[in-house]
Amino acid sequence: MSSPADPDVLPAVHEEVVRLPVAQLVTEGSPRASGEDEEHVRTLAAAQDELPPIIVHRATMRVIDGAHRVRAARLRDQEYITALLFDGSGEDAFVLAVRANVGHGLPLSLKDRVTAAERIVVTHSQWSDRMIASVTGISARTVAEIRRRTMDGEPSGVRIGKDGRARPVDGAQRRTLAHALLTENPDLSLRQVARATGISPETVRAVRNRLLYGRPPTPRPPRPQHRPPAVDQEAILRRLTSDPAFRQTDTGRSLLRILRAQAMTAEEWQTILDQVPTHCVALVKEAARESARMWAELAERIHEKSPGE
């Protein structure tokens, strides 16, 4: 069985549920730098229902998903716990742990997700930026920035996308080659050029259309935009919540509720977007833009109020 948290390019998690001795399980090496949440562990330990099976790396007995459930089992003095086994490599086990802890339960902090991405771009350099972004819950643009500062130069060859298909990294050079082939022999079919250059027939079609209109084979890249570094919203919310001057006022509590409602992971936002009906897309887009405009205006007004600014 392929786990819901298991990207298609990873080995599958076995569907057979087994019982493992709790004492033999290893919980170190989690992508969660702060460790388990004690309150969540106590809540699980007090639950009456049987907890879902954890996922364990068979070769090392390291817990991939379910460290909180293991801690809860130890509080209950359980000798055994139900589990699913994973037979992939240690690097793949880490990826699966990240994906599982981004998609459900207590989500990883932004800092933990970025740290995980820094590791995955090295161990799974053949994956595309979007693929790594889907695993870690950060944007593909952020993954690209991590890759640029982590890797020495741009690797050649291909990258594997979210759909499991391999695509060339040096797409611009391959487009240029397709452009040259079509110029020399306009009668070549799309598939012939695709096989010769390693790009898809649809990309060849786009190159041919650009050739017909006298355009270069590769679109001009957009101007780079300055993007401020991502902030850790969870850390900000913790600081605001711990400030009595903020949390003990009606206005402060209201603002905290609003901020918490919007401090969601990229995966959670994507889940919401996927459920928007097609006929409502335009209305949601306008509402989101207006909300963004109002938040930007609020940020400027708060900036003006800041001492020393």
Short mmCIF file of C-alpha atoms in Angstrom, two decimals:
data_model
loop_
_atom_site.label_atom_id
_atom_site.label_comp_id
_atom_site.label_asym_id
_atom_site.label_seq_id
_atom_site.Cartn_x
_atom_site.Cartn_y
_atom_site.Cartn_z
CA MET A 1 0.00 0.00 0.00
CA SER A 2 1.19 3.52 -0.73
CA SER A 3 0.76 5.71 2.32
CA PRO A 4 -1.11 9.02 1.88
CA ALA A 5 2.09 10.71 2.96
CA ASP A 6 4.19 8.73 0.50
CA PRO A 7 5.25 10.47 -2.75
CA ASP A 8 4.79 8.21 -5.75
CA VAL A 9 8.55 8.08 -6.40
CA LEU A 10 9.27 6.55 -2.97
CA PRO A 11 8.98 2.85 -2.12
CA ALA A 12 5.54 1.95 -0.79
CA VAL A 13 4.74 1.46 2.87
CA HIS A 14 3.67 -2.16 3.44
CA GLU A 15 -0.06 -2.51 4.04
CA GLU A 16 0.21 -5.31 6.60
CA VAL A 17 -0.22 -4.03 10.15
CA VAL A 18 2.24 -5.59 12.59
CA ARG A 19 2.83 -5.38 16.34
CA LEU A 20 6.24 -4.12 17.42
CA PRO A 21 7.81 -3.96 20.90
CA VAL A 22 7.73 -0.35 22.06
CA ALA A 23 11.11 -0.76 23.79
CA GLN A 24 12.83 -1.50 20.47
CA LEU A 25 11.64 1.65 18.68
CA VAL A 26 14.01 4.57 17.98
CA THR A 27 12.55 8.09 17.98
CA GLU A 28 15.73 10.13 17.45
CA GLY A 29 16.41 11.84 14.13
CA SER A 30 12.98 13.45 13.76
CA PRO A 31 12.68 16.49 11.44
CA ARG A 32 11.01 18.22 14.40
CA ALA A 33 13.93 20.04 16.06
CA SER A 34 11.98 20.92 19.21
CA GLY A 35 11.01 17.30 19.88
CA GLU A 36 7.57 16.06 20.82
CA ASP A 37 4.84 18.25 22.27
CA GLU A 38 4.24 17.08 25.85
CA GLU A 39 0.61 18.23 25.98
CA HIS A 40 -0.18 16.38 22.76
CA VAL A 41 1.48 13.24 24.15
CA ARG A 42 -0.66 13.39 27.29
CA THR A 43 -3.81 13.92 25.19
CA LEU A 44 -3.03 10.84 23.13
CA ALA A 45 -2.23 8.80 26.23
CA ALA A 46 -5.61 9.68 27.70
CA ALA A 47 -7.54 8.79 24.55
CA GLN A 48 -9.84 5.78 24.81
CA ASP A 49 -9.74 4.78 21.12
CA GLU A 50 -6.87 2.77 19.68
CA LEU A 51 -4.41 5.05 17.94
CA PRO A 52 -3.63 4.63 14.23
CA PRO A 53 -0.58 2.50 13.35
CA ILE A 54 2.77 4.27 13.30
CA ILE A 55 5.22 3.96 10.38
CA VAL A 56 8.62 2.42 11.12
CA HIS A 57 11.80 2.06 9.05
CA ARG A 58 12.33 -1.70 9.16
CA ALA A 59 16.14 -1.60 8.81
CA THR A 60 16.73 0.72 11.77
CA MET A 61 13.46 0.51 13.77
CA ARG A 62 13.40 4.30 13.58
CA VAL A 63 9.93 5.85 13.86
CA ILE A 64 9.11 7.67 10.63
CA ASP A 65 5.63 8.85 11.64
CA GLY A 66 4.12 8.52 15.10
CA ALA A 67 6.70 9.63 17.68
CA HIS A 68 3.92 11.20 19.76
CA ARG A 69 1.98 7.92 19.68
CA VAL A 70 5.07 6.02 20.81
CA ARG A 71 5.54 8.40 23.74
CA ALA A 72 1.86 7.99 24.60
CA ALA A 73 2.22 4.19 24.48
CA ARG A 74 5.13 4.39 26.91
CA LEU A 75 3.06 6.53 29.27
CA ARG A 76 0.39 3.82 29.13
CA ASP A 77 3.06 1.16 29.86
CA GLN A 78 2.19 -0.62 26.61
CA GLU A 79 4.58 -3.37 25.57
CA TYR A 80 3.51 -3.40 21.89
CA ILE A 81 2.22 -0.90 19.35
CA THR A 82 0.69 -1.41 15.89
CA ALA A 83 2.82 -0.30 12.96
CA LEU A 84 3.34 -0.29 9.19
CA LEU A 85 6.83 -1.04 7.89
CA PHE A 86 8.88 0.88 5.33
CA ASP A 87 11.75 -0.80 3.48
CA GLY A 88 13.32 2.17 1.69
CA SER A 89 16.65 3.83 2.36
CA GLY A 90 17.35 6.03 5.37
CA GLU A 91 17.21 9.11 3.11
CA ASP A 92 13.80 8.07 1.78
CA ALA A 93 12.61 7.40 5.33
CA PHE A 94 13.50 10.99 6.28
CA VAL A 95 11.56 12.32 3.29
CA LEU A 96 8.55 10.26 4.30
CA ALA A 97 8.82 11.57 7.87
CA VAL A 98 8.82 15.17 6.63
CA ARG A 99 5.89 14.62 4.30
CA ALA A 100 3.85 12.90 7.02
CA ASN A 101 4.50 15.65 9.58
CA VAL A 102 3.63 18.40 7.12
CA GLY A 103 0.37 16.82 6.04
CA HIS A 104 -1.28 15.89 9.34
CA GLY A 105 -0.99 15.94 13.12
CA LEU A 106 1.12 18.71 14.61
CA PRO A 107 2.63 20.44 11.55
CA LEU A 108 6.35 21.13 11.38
CA SER A 109 7.39 24.73 11.94
CA LEU A 110 8.56 26.79 8.98
CA LYS A 111 12.13 26.57 10.28
CA ASP A 112 11.93 22.76 10.46
CA ARG A 113 10.49 22.59 6.93
CA VAL A 114 13.25 24.79 5.51
CA THR A 115 15.90 22.73 7.34
CA ALA A 116 14.36 19.56 5.91
CA ALA A 117 14.40 21.04 2.40
CA GLU A 118 18.11 21.87 2.80
CA ARG A 119 18.77 18.21 3.49
CA ILE A 120 16.49 16.83 0.77
CA VAL A 121 17.94 18.96 -2.05
CA VAL A 122 21.22 17.17 -1.33
CA THR A 123 19.96 13.60 -0.79
CA HIS A 124 17.35 13.83 -3.59
CA SER A 125 18.99 16.33 -5.93
CA GLN A 126 17.30 14.60 -8.88
CA TRP A 127 13.90 15.80 -7.66
CA SER A 128 12.41 18.99 -9.08
CA ASP A 129 11.88 22.09 -6.96
CA ARG A 130 8.11 21.53 -7.07
CA MET A 131 8.52 17.92 -5.96
CA ILE A 132 10.59 18.92 -2.93
CA ALA A 133 8.16 21.77 -2.22
CA SER A 134 5.24 19.32 -2.15
CA VAL A 135 7.11 17.20 0.40
CA THR A 136 8.24 20.00 2.71
CA GLY A 137 5.26 22.36 2.54
CA ILE A 138 7.24 25.39 1.37
CA SER A 139 7.16 27.14 -2.01
CA ALA A 140 9.05 25.91 -5.06
CA ARG A 141 10.71 29.35 -5.26
CA THR A 142 12.12 28.88 -1.75
CA VAL A 143 13.38 25.41 -2.69
CA ALA A 144 15.10 26.89 -5.75
CA GLU A 145 16.82 29.47 -3.55
CA ILE A 146 17.93 26.73 -1.14
CA ARG A 147 19.25 24.66 -4.05
CA ARG A 148 21.26 27.60 -5.43
CA ARG A 149 23.01 28.27 -2.13
CA THR A 150 23.40 24.60 -1.18
CA MET A 151 24.57 22.98 -4.42
CA ASP A 152 27.78 23.86 -6.28
CA GLY A 153 26.57 24.88 -9.70
CA GLU A 154 23.55 23.63 -11.62
CA PRO A 155 23.50 19.85 -12.11
CA SER A 156 23.04 18.55 -15.63
CA GLY A 157 20.71 15.77 -16.70
CA VAL A 158 17.08 15.45 -15.64
CA ARG A 159 14.86 16.05 -12.64
CA ILE A 160 11.87 14.04 -11.51
CA GLY A 161 8.65 16.01 -11.14
CA LYS A 162 5.60 15.49 -8.92
CA ASP A 163 4.04 13.32 -11.61
CA GLY A 164 7.04 10.97 -11.56
CA ARG A 165 8.18 12.03 -15.05
CA ALA A 166 11.82 12.94 -15.73
CA ARG A 167 12.49 16.28 -17.42
CA PRO A 168 15.77 17.84 -18.57
CA VAL A 169 17.35 20.52 -16.39
CA ASP A 170 18.98 22.32 -19.30
CA GLY A 171 15.65 23.02 -20.99
CA ALA A 172 16.85 26.23 -22.68
CA GLN A 173 19.69 24.43 -24.47
CA ARG A 174 17.35 21.66 -25.61
CA ARG A 175 14.85 24.21 -26.91
CA THR A 176 17.67 25.86 -28.84
CA LEU A 177 18.62 22.49 -30.36
CA ALA A 178 14.97 21.85 -31.31
CA HIS A 179 14.85 25.32 -32.89
CA ALA A 180 17.94 24.49 -34.98
CA LEU A 181 16.55 21.12 -36.11
CA LEU A 182 13.22 22.64 -37.16
CA THR A 183 15.00 25.45 -39.00
CA GLU A 184 17.13 22.97 -40.97
CA ASN A 185 14.30 20.51 -41.61
CA PRO A 186 10.78 21.92 -41.13
CA ASP A 187 9.24 18.58 -42.17
CA LEU A 188 10.42 16.74 -39.04
CA SER A 189 7.54 15.59 -36.84
CA LEU A 190 7.09 16.74 -33.26
CA ARG A 191 7.97 13.29 -31.96
CA GLN A 192 11.12 13.05 -34.07
CA VAL A 193 12.41 16.34 -32.70
CA ALA A 194 11.32 15.38 -29.18
CA ARG A 195 13.30 12.12 -29.34
CA ALA A 196 16.37 13.92 -30.69
CA THR A 197 16.36 16.67 -28.05
CA GLY A 198 14.92 15.00 -24.96
CA ILE A 199 11.98 17.39 -24.56
CA SER A 200 8.27 16.71 -24.87
CA PRO A 201 6.36 16.95 -28.18
CA GLU A 202 4.28 19.78 -26.70
CA THR A 203 7.45 21.75 -25.95
CA VAL A 204 8.60 21.13 -29.53
CA ARG A 205 5.24 22.44 -30.73
CA ALA A 206 5.77 25.61 -28.65
CA VAL A 207 9.26 26.05 -30.12
CA ARG A 208 7.90 25.58 -33.65
CA ASN A 209 5.19 28.19 -33.04
CA ARG A 210 7.79 30.64 -31.78
CA LEU A 211 9.89 29.92 -34.88
CA LEU A 212 6.92 30.71 -37.14
CA TYR A 213 6.52 34.12 -35.49
CA GLY A 214 10.25 34.86 -35.57
CA ARG A 215 10.67 34.59 -31.81
CA PRO A 216 13.61 33.03 -29.93
CA PRO A 217 13.12 29.38 -28.83
CA THR A 218 13.01 30.23 -25.12
CA PRO A 219 10.74 32.92 -23.63
CA ARG A 220 12.55 35.80 -22.00
CA PRO A 221 12.79 35.13 -18.26
CA PRO A 222 10.81 37.51 -16.05
CA ARG A 223 12.63 40.17 -14.11
CA PRO A 224 13.79 38.87 -10.74
CA GLN A 225 11.69 40.25 -7.93
CA HIS A 226 13.01 40.99 -4.50
CA ARG A 227 11.23 38.80 -1.97
CA PRO A 228 11.70 39.36 1.74
CA PRO A 229 12.89 36.33 3.72
CA ALA A 230 10.15 34.11 5.13
CA VAL A 231 9.28 34.65 8.78
CA ASP A 232 8.41 32.05 11.39
CA GLN A 233 4.75 32.84 12.05
CA GLU A 234 4.51 30.25 14.81
CA ALA A 235 7.35 31.92 16.74
CA ILE A 236 5.67 35.32 16.34
CA LEU A 237 2.34 33.97 17.58
CA ARG A 238 4.04 32.36 20.60
CA ARG A 239 5.65 35.69 21.52
CA LEU A 240 2.37 37.58 21.15
CA THR A 241 0.47 34.97 23.15
CA SER A 242 3.00 35.13 26.00
CA ASP A 243 2.79 38.94 26.21
CA PRO A 244 0.22 39.87 28.93
CA ALA A 245 -0.20 43.38 27.48
CA PHE A 246 -1.40 41.78 24.25
CA ARG A 247 -3.37 38.68 25.25
CA GLN A 248 -5.25 40.28 28.16
CA THR A 249 -7.15 42.76 26.01
CA ASP A 250 -10.20 42.08 23.83
CA THR A 251 -8.47 43.65 20.84
CA GLY A 252 -5.34 41.58 21.36
CA ARG A 253 -7.27 38.32 21.67
CA SER A 254 -9.31 39.14 18.55
CA LEU A 255 -6.17 39.87 16.57
CA LEU A 256 -4.58 36.63 17.79
CA ARG A 257 -7.59 34.64 16.54
CA ILE A 258 -7.33 36.31 13.13
CA LEU A 259 -3.58 35.72 12.88
CA ARG A 260 -3.91 32.06 13.95
CA ALA A 261 -6.62 31.48 11.32
CA GLN A 262 -4.23 32.61 8.58
CA ALA A 263 -1.03 30.97 9.90
CA MET A 264 -1.50 27.79 7.90
CA THR A 265 1.02 25.66 6.04
CA ALA A 266 1.28 25.67 2.26
CA GLU A 267 -0.22 22.17 2.26
CA GLU A 268 -3.25 23.36 4.25
CA TRP A 269 -3.78 26.32 1.91
CA GLN A 270 -3.50 24.00 -1.10
CA THR A 271 -6.14 21.69 0.39
CA ILE A 272 -8.50 24.65 0.68
CA LEU A 273 -7.74 25.86 -2.85
CA ASP A 274 -8.36 22.41 -4.28
CA GLN A 275 -11.91 22.49 -2.89
CA VAL A 276 -12.87 25.87 -4.39
CA PRO A 277 -15.63 25.29 -7.03
CA THR A 278 -14.64 26.43 -10.52
CA HIS A 279 -17.50 28.93 -10.76
CA CYS A 280 -16.29 30.59 -7.51
CA VAL A 281 -12.62 30.97 -8.48
CA ALA A 282 -12.96 34.57 -9.72
CA LEU A 283 -14.81 35.67 -6.57
CA VAL A 284 -12.28 33.97 -4.26
CA LYS A 285 -9.42 35.56 -6.23
CA GLU A 286 -10.88 39.06 -5.80
CA ALA A 287 -11.58 38.47 -2.11
CA ALA A 288 -8.02 37.24 -1.56
CA ARG A 289 -6.56 40.25 -3.39
CA GLU A 290 -8.67 42.64 -1.34
CA SER A 291 -7.66 40.87 1.87
CA ALA A 292 -3.99 41.10 0.84
CA ARG A 293 -4.41 44.81 0.11
CA MET A 294 -5.96 45.45 3.51
CA TRP A 295 -3.21 43.48 5.32
CA ALA A 296 -0.52 45.39 3.39
CA GLU A 297 -2.16 48.67 4.38
CA LEU A 298 -2.36 47.51 8.02
CA ALA A 299 1.34 46.58 7.96
CA GLU A 300 2.25 50.05 6.69
CA ARG A 301 0.16 51.74 9.38
CA ILE A 302 1.75 49.58 12.09
CA HIS A 303 5.18 50.38 10.62
CA GLU A 304 4.43 54.09 10.98
CA LYS A 305 3.40 53.52 14.59
CA SER A 306 6.60 51.61 15.47
CA PRO A 307 8.99 53.52 17.75
CA GLY A 308 12.27 54.52 16.15
CA GLU A 309 10.99 53.90 12.62
#
